Amino acid sequence: DQQVKQNSPSLSVQEGRISILNCDYTNSMFDYFLWYKKYPAEGPTFLISISSIKDKNEDGRFTVFLNKSAKHLSLHIVPSQPGDSAVYFCAARSNQGGKLIFGQGTELSVKP
Amino acid sequence: DSGVTQTPKHLITATGQRVTLRCSPRSGDLSVYWYQQSLDQGLQFLIQYYNGEERAKGNILERFSAQQFPDLHSELNLSSLELGDSALYFCASSVEPGQGTYGYTFGSGTRLTVV
């Protein structure tokens, strides 16, 4: 069973516009949610996280929103830049043991 | 350089064979995690070690095994390989299980191709 889902395999956005990446989860036993960014031939790198007790966390151009009632989180990138083109993974951290459960990833393409 | 070292970067082997993937965690990290990324799949959690002991298991096949050594490096052993085992295998590390809010630090992965 897929506990963390990213239903959009790809997203294309114009440079300067907003990118919104979405993620849904089914398990309530998560205490943190994280976004990772992955370039080809590299491992995922941490981008931003949010505690399950918060509903928003902002870091520069990146903002993550958490809607616990809907079991949904989203990553907003404003303004989008061509260098943001990568695969973005949503992850949820289990509050039992700390393992991360990842979604399938969304490939973001930001066009100049 | 993330500080997590995985070797080899690429591996091509035949079906039925056995391979060993190696991971050196970031300095000071005690916990090691292994993930598999197949085509069009997310990162599937395989197994977690903390300071030499198995801490959690995910969807790891019985043909696969892992261990963490006293110097904290870890090895993932894949045996009786099948075509479907072709994937990217990532190792990640953290100071402790679930340490902080930053998740794990990942290596750049080993691309395994089974022919």
mmCIF file of C-alpha atoms in Angstrom:
data_model
loop_
_atom_site.group_PDB
_atom_site.id
_atom_site.type_symbol
_atom_site.label_atom_id
_atom_site.label_comp_id
_atom_site.label_asym_id
_atom_site.label_seq_id
_atom_site.Cartn_x
_atom_site.Cartn_y
_atom_site.Cartn_z
ATOM 1 C CA ASP A 1 0.000 0.000 0.000
ATOM 2 C CA GLN A 2 1.252 3.418 -0.960
ATOM 3 C CA GLN A 3 1.099 5.555 2.184
ATOM 4 C CA VAL A 4 2.492 8.646 0.474
ATOM 5 C CA LYS A 5 1.272 9.537 -3.001
ATOM 6 C CA GLN A 6 2.268 12.087 -5.564
ATOM 7 C CA ASN A 7 -0.332 11.783 -8.266
ATOM 8 C CA SER A 8 1.289 14.084 -10.814
ATOM 9 C CA PRO A 9 4.335 12.479 -12.417
ATOM 10 C CA SER A 10 5.292 15.723 -14.128
ATOM 11 C CA LEU A 11 4.676 19.463 -14.071
ATOM 12 C CA SER A 12 5.758 22.159 -16.500
ATOM 13 C CA VAL A 13 5.869 25.812 -15.452
ATOM 14 C CA GLN A 14 7.073 29.058 -17.016
ATOM 15 C CA GLU A 15 10.015 30.805 -15.400
ATOM 16 C CA GLY A 16 8.870 33.395 -12.857
ATOM 17 C CA ARG A 17 5.522 31.722 -12.229
ATOM 18 C CA ILE A 18 4.476 29.638 -9.246
ATOM 19 C CA SER A 19 5.103 25.880 -9.115
ATOM 20 C CA ILE A 20 2.762 23.858 -6.907
ATOM 21 C CA LEU A 21 3.626 20.265 -6.160
ATOM 22 C CA ASN A 22 1.136 18.112 -4.310
ATOM 23 C CA CYS A 23 1.324 15.117 -2.013
ATOM 24 C CA ASP A 24 -1.267 13.032 -0.190
ATOM 25 C CA TYR A 25 -0.787 10.608 2.678
ATOM 26 C CA THR A 26 -2.949 7.984 4.290
ATOM 27 C CA ASN A 27 -1.286 7.306 7.644
ATOM 28 C CA SER A 28 -1.672 9.513 10.700
ATOM 29 C CA MET A 29 1.471 8.126 12.351
ATOM 30 C CA PHE A 30 3.747 10.675 10.719
ATOM 31 C CA ASP A 31 5.345 13.463 12.747
ATOM 32 C CA TYR A 32 7.265 15.303 10.030
ATOM 33 C CA PHE A 33 6.836 15.809 6.324
ATOM 34 C CA LEU A 34 9.752 16.613 4.083
ATOM 35 C CA TRP A 35 10.460 17.550 0.500
ATOM 36 C CA TYR A 36 13.547 16.350 -1.292
ATOM 37 C CA LYS A 37 14.896 17.479 -4.624
ATOM 38 C CA LYS A 38 16.757 15.166 -6.971
ATOM 39 C CA TYR A 39 18.871 15.959 -10.003
ATOM 40 C CA PRO A 40 19.867 13.221 -12.474
ATOM 41 C CA ALA A 41 22.832 11.103 -11.374
ATOM 42 C CA GLU A 42 22.644 12.515 -7.844
ATOM 43 C CA GLY A 43 21.020 11.418 -4.625
ATOM 44 C CA PRO A 44 18.012 13.276 -3.214
ATOM 45 C CA THR A 45 18.843 16.396 -1.205
ATOM 46 C CA PHE A 46 16.746 17.833 1.592
ATOM 47 C CA LEU A 47 14.757 20.933 0.662
ATOM 48 C CA ILE A 48 12.259 21.840 3.370
ATOM 49 C CA SER A 49 10.243 20.162 6.115
ATOM 50 C CA ILE A 50 7.210 20.788 8.265
ATOM 51 C CA SER A 51 6.158 19.427 11.624
ATOM 52 C CA SER A 52 2.764 17.739 11.826
ATOM 53 C CA ILE A 53 1.727 20.375 14.381
ATOM 54 C CA LYS A 54 2.268 23.239 11.941
ATOM 55 C CA ASP A 55 0.353 24.201 8.837
ATOM 56 C CA LYS A 56 2.960 26.274 7.029
ATOM 57 C CA ASN A 57 6.705 26.578 6.801
ATOM 58 C CA GLU A 58 8.546 29.041 4.597
ATOM 59 C CA ASP A 59 12.166 29.158 3.484
ATOM 60 C CA GLY A 60 12.972 31.740 0.856
ATOM 61 C CA ARG A 61 11.197 30.882 -2.379
ATOM 62 C CA PHE A 62 9.917 27.591 -0.941
ATOM 63 C CA THR A 63 6.799 27.205 1.194
ATOM 64 C CA VAL A 64 5.247 23.973 2.370
ATOM 65 C CA PHE A 65 1.601 23.836 3.423
ATOM 66 C CA LEU A 66 0.085 21.028 5.475
ATOM 67 C CA ASN A 67 -3.643 20.304 5.635
ATOM 68 C CA LYS A 68 -4.003 17.578 8.250
ATOM 69 C CA SER A 69 -7.739 17.142 7.882
ATOM 70 C CA ALA A 70 -7.292 16.431 4.175
ATOM 71 C CA LYS A 71 -4.015 14.543 4.719
ATOM 72 C CA HIS A 72 -2.498 16.710 2.032
ATOM 73 C CA LEU A 73 0.633 18.780 1.699
ATOM 74 C CA SER A 74 1.927 20.983 -1.032
ATOM 75 C CA LEU A 75 5.175 22.683 -1.965
ATOM 76 C CA HIS A 76 5.030 26.137 -3.508
ATOM 77 C CA ILE A 77 8.003 27.573 -5.364
ATOM 78 C CA VAL A 78 7.777 31.281 -6.122
ATOM 79 C CA PRO A 79 9.189 32.498 -8.417
ATOM 80 C CA SER A 80 10.185 29.356 -10.287
ATOM 81 C CA GLN A 81 13.617 29.313 -11.885
ATOM 82 C CA PRO A 82 15.080 27.017 -14.563
ATOM 83 C CA GLY A 83 17.511 25.656 -11.953
ATOM 84 C CA ASP A 84 14.520 24.331 -10.022
ATOM 85 C CA SER A 85 13.979 21.742 -12.763
ATOM 86 C CA ALA A 86 14.372 18.407 -10.986
ATOM 87 C CA VAL A 87 12.381 15.540 -9.511
ATOM 88 C CA TYR A 88 10.718 16.447 -6.222
ATOM 89 C CA PHE A 89 9.933 13.769 -3.669
ATOM 90 C CA CYS A 90 7.522 14.163 -0.825
ATOM 91 C CA ALA A 91 8.380 12.119 2.280
ATOM 92 C CA ALA A 92 6.704 11.424 5.593
ATOM 93 C CA ARG A 93 8.602 10.491 8.716
ATOM 94 C CA SER A 94 7.183 7.714 10.853
ATOM 95 C CA ASN A 95 6.872 8.624 14.521
ATOM 96 C CA GLN A 96 7.904 5.042 15.250
ATOM 97 C CA GLY A 97 11.553 4.577 14.402
ATOM 98 C CA GLY A 98 11.923 7.600 12.179
ATOM 99 C CA LYS A 99 11.996 5.916 8.785
ATOM 100 C CA LEU A 100 11.007 8.042 5.806
ATOM 101 C CA ILE A 101 8.260 6.928 3.442
ATOM 102 C CA PHE A 102 8.572 8.524 0.020
ATOM 103 C CA GLY A 103 6.125 9.319 -2.731
ATOM 104 C CA GLN A 104 6.758 8.470 -6.364
ATOM 105 C CA GLY A 105 8.134 11.881 -7.233
ATOM 106 C CA THR A 106 7.048 14.704 -9.534
ATOM 107 C CA GLU A 107 9.340 15.895 -12.301
ATOM 108 C CA LEU A 108 9.270 19.688 -12.470
ATOM 109 C CA SER A 109 10.352 21.438 -15.633
ATOM 110 C CA VAL A 110 10.734 25.213 -15.481
ATOM 111 C CA LYS A 111 10.941 26.718 -18.956
ATOM 112 C CA PRO A 112 12.782 29.991 -19.604
ATOM 113 C CA ASP B 1 29.618 15.823 -1.998
ATOM 114 C CA SER B 2 27.011 14.847 0.591
ATOM 115 C CA GLY B 3 29.474 12.911 2.741
ATOM 116 C CA VAL B 4 27.720 9.596 2.102
ATOM 117 C CA THR B 5 29.812 7.415 -0.200
ATOM 118 C CA GLN B 6 28.378 4.609 -2.257
ATOM 119 C CA THR B 7 30.376 2.164 -4.352
ATOM 120 C CA PRO B 8 30.295 1.119 -7.068
ATOM 121 C CA LYS B 9 28.413 3.815 -9.008
ATOM 122 C CA HIS B 10 27.435 1.393 -11.742
ATOM 123 C CA LEU B 11 27.149 -2.375 -11.805
ATOM 124 C CA ILE B 12 26.137 -4.655 -14.642
ATOM 125 C CA THR B 13 25.656 -8.311 -13.878
ATOM 126 C CA ALA B 14 23.820 -11.371 -15.131
ATOM 127 C CA THR B 15 20.686 -12.980 -13.786
ATOM 128 C CA GLY B 16 21.315 -15.445 -10.999
ATOM 129 C CA GLN B 17 24.423 -13.659 -9.797
ATOM 130 C CA ARG B 18 25.147 -12.063 -6.433
ATOM 131 C CA VAL B 19 26.417 -8.523 -5.850
ATOM 132 C CA THR B 20 27.405 -6.396 -2.882
ATOM 133 C CA LEU B 21 26.745 -2.688 -2.654
ATOM 134 C CA ARG B 22 28.731 -0.662 -0.174
ATOM 135 C CA CYS B 23 27.906 2.488 1.755
ATOM 136 C CA SER B 24 30.021 4.673 4.020
ATOM 137 C CA PRO B 25 27.830 7.019 6.070
ATOM 138 C CA ARG B 26 28.555 10.659 6.717
ATOM 139 C CA SER B 27 31.073 11.148 9.504
ATOM 140 C CA GLY B 28 29.334 11.006 12.875
ATOM 141 C CA ASP B 29 26.144 9.388 11.554
ATOM 142 C CA LEU B 30 25.201 6.151 13.279
ATOM 143 C CA SER B 31 22.110 5.209 11.309
ATOM 144 C CA VAL B 32 22.118 3.845 7.765
ATOM 145 C CA TYR B 33 19.136 3.324 5.489
ATOM 146 C CA TRP B 34 18.840 1.545 2.142
ATOM 147 C CA TYR B 35 16.320 2.506 -0.513
ATOM 148 C CA GLN B 36 15.513 1.111 -3.961
ATOM 149 C CA GLN B 37 14.286 3.264 -6.825
ATOM 150 C CA SER B 38 12.943 1.299 -9.777
ATOM 151 C CA LEU B 39 11.753 2.830 -13.034
ATOM 152 C CA ASP B 40 8.726 5.094 -12.440
ATOM 153 C CA GLN B 41 8.753 4.183 -8.772
ATOM 154 C CA GLY B 42 9.420 6.264 -5.747
ATOM 155 C CA LEU B 43 12.065 5.473 -3.211
ATOM 156 C CA GLN B 44 11.133 2.172 -1.594
ATOM 157 C CA PHE B 45 12.479 1.687 1.908
ATOM 158 C CA LEU B 46 14.414 -1.553 2.280
ATOM 159 C CA ILE B 47 16.137 -1.654 5.654
ATOM 160 C CA GLN B 48 17.571 0.494 8.449
ATOM 161 C CA TYR B 49 20.518 -0.047 10.759
ATOM 162 C CA TYR B 50 21.521 1.865 13.826
ATOM 163 C CA ASN B 51 24.984 1.450 15.325
ATOM 164 C CA GLY B 52 25.333 -2.056 13.952
ATOM 165 C CA GLU B 53 21.871 -3.345 14.745
ATOM 166 C CA GLU B 54 18.910 -3.776 12.429
ATOM 167 C CA ARG B 55 16.272 -1.223 13.405
ATOM 168 C CA ALA B 56 13.523 -1.512 10.799
ATOM 169 C CA LYS B 57 12.677 -3.521 7.720
ATOM 170 C CA GLY B 58 10.649 -2.475 4.744
ATOM 171 C CA ASN B 59 9.813 -4.261 1.528
ATOM 172 C CA ILE B 60 13.099 -6.117 1.369
ATOM 173 C CA LEU B 61 13.113 -9.429 -0.489
ATOM 174 C CA GLU B 62 14.445 -12.548 1.196
ATOM 175 C CA ARG B 63 17.129 -12.687 -1.530
ATOM 176 C CA PHE B 64 18.443 -9.395 -0.187
ATOM 177 C CA SER B 65 20.321 -8.910 3.059
ATOM 178 C CA ALA B 66 22.297 -6.156 4.683
ATOM 179 C CA GLN B 67 24.563 -5.496 7.601
ATOM 180 C CA GLN B 68 26.296 -2.614 9.311
ATOM 181 C CA PHE B 69 29.848 -3.155 10.469
ATOM 182 C CA PRO B 70 31.623 -1.830 13.594
ATOM 183 C CA ASP B 71 33.158 1.005 11.555
ATOM 184 C CA LEU B 72 29.541 1.894 10.630
ATOM 185 C CA HIS B 73 29.832 1.221 6.922
ATOM 186 C CA SER B 74 27.053 -0.905 5.518
ATOM 187 C CA GLU B 75 26.724 -3.467 2.765
ATOM 188 C CA LEU B 76 23.626 -4.542 0.870
ATOM 189 C CA ASN B 77 23.862 -8.031 -0.588
ATOM 190 C CA LEU B 78 21.611 -8.963 -3.497
ATOM 191 C CA SER B 79 21.561 -12.607 -4.568
ATOM 192 C CA SER B 80 19.871 -14.747 -7.226
ATOM 193 C CA LEU B 81 19.435 -11.563 -9.199
ATOM 194 C CA GLU B 82 16.471 -11.142 -11.499
ATOM 195 C CA LEU B 83 15.861 -8.647 -14.309
ATOM 196 C CA GLY B 84 13.383 -6.848 -12.063
ATOM 197 C CA ASP B 85 16.105 -6.075 -9.539
ATOM 198 C CA SER B 86 17.557 -3.542 -11.954
ATOM 199 C CA ALA B 87 17.229 -0.240 -10.133
ATOM 200 C CA LEU B 88 18.997 2.601 -8.401
ATOM 201 C CA TYR B 89 19.974 1.692 -4.862
ATOM 202 C CA PHE B 90 20.461 4.586 -2.470
ATOM 203 C CA CYS B 91 22.065 4.626 0.908
ATOM 204 C CA ALA B 92 21.312 7.399 3.379
ATOM 205 C CA SER B 93 22.538 8.191 6.863
ATOM 206 C CA SER B 94 21.535 10.210 9.894
ATOM 207 C CA VAL B 95 22.983 10.786 13.349
ATOM 208 C CA GLU B 96 20.179 8.846 14.983
ATOM 209 C CA PRO B 97 16.959 7.343 13.665
ATOM 210 C CA GLY B 98 14.684 10.178 12.721
ATOM 211 C CA GLN B 99 17.210 12.754 13.895
ATOM 212 C CA GLY B 100 16.033 16.329 13.637
ATOM 213 C CA THR B 101 13.813 17.699 10.958
ATOM 214 C CA TYR B 102 16.225 17.283 8.105
ATOM 215 C CA GLY B 103 15.668 13.644 7.372
ATOM 216 C CA TYR B 104 18.609 11.863 5.937
ATOM 217 C CA THR B 105 21.666 12.614 3.866
ATOM 218 C CA PHE B 106 21.706 10.515 0.717
ATOM 219 C CA GLY B 107 24.558 9.138 -1.317
ATOM 220 C CA SER B 108 24.545 9.409 -5.102
ATOM 221 C CA GLY B 109 23.411 5.814 -5.517
ATOM 222 C CA THR B 110 24.486 2.614 -7.245
ATOM 223 C CA ARG B 111 22.844 1.861 -10.568
ATOM 224 C CA LEU B 112 22.403 -1.893 -10.880
ATOM 225 C CA THR B 113 21.610 -3.392 -14.270
ATOM 226 C CA VAL B 114 20.779 -7.084 -14.436
ATOM 227 C CA VAL B 115 21.028 -8.573 -17.934
#
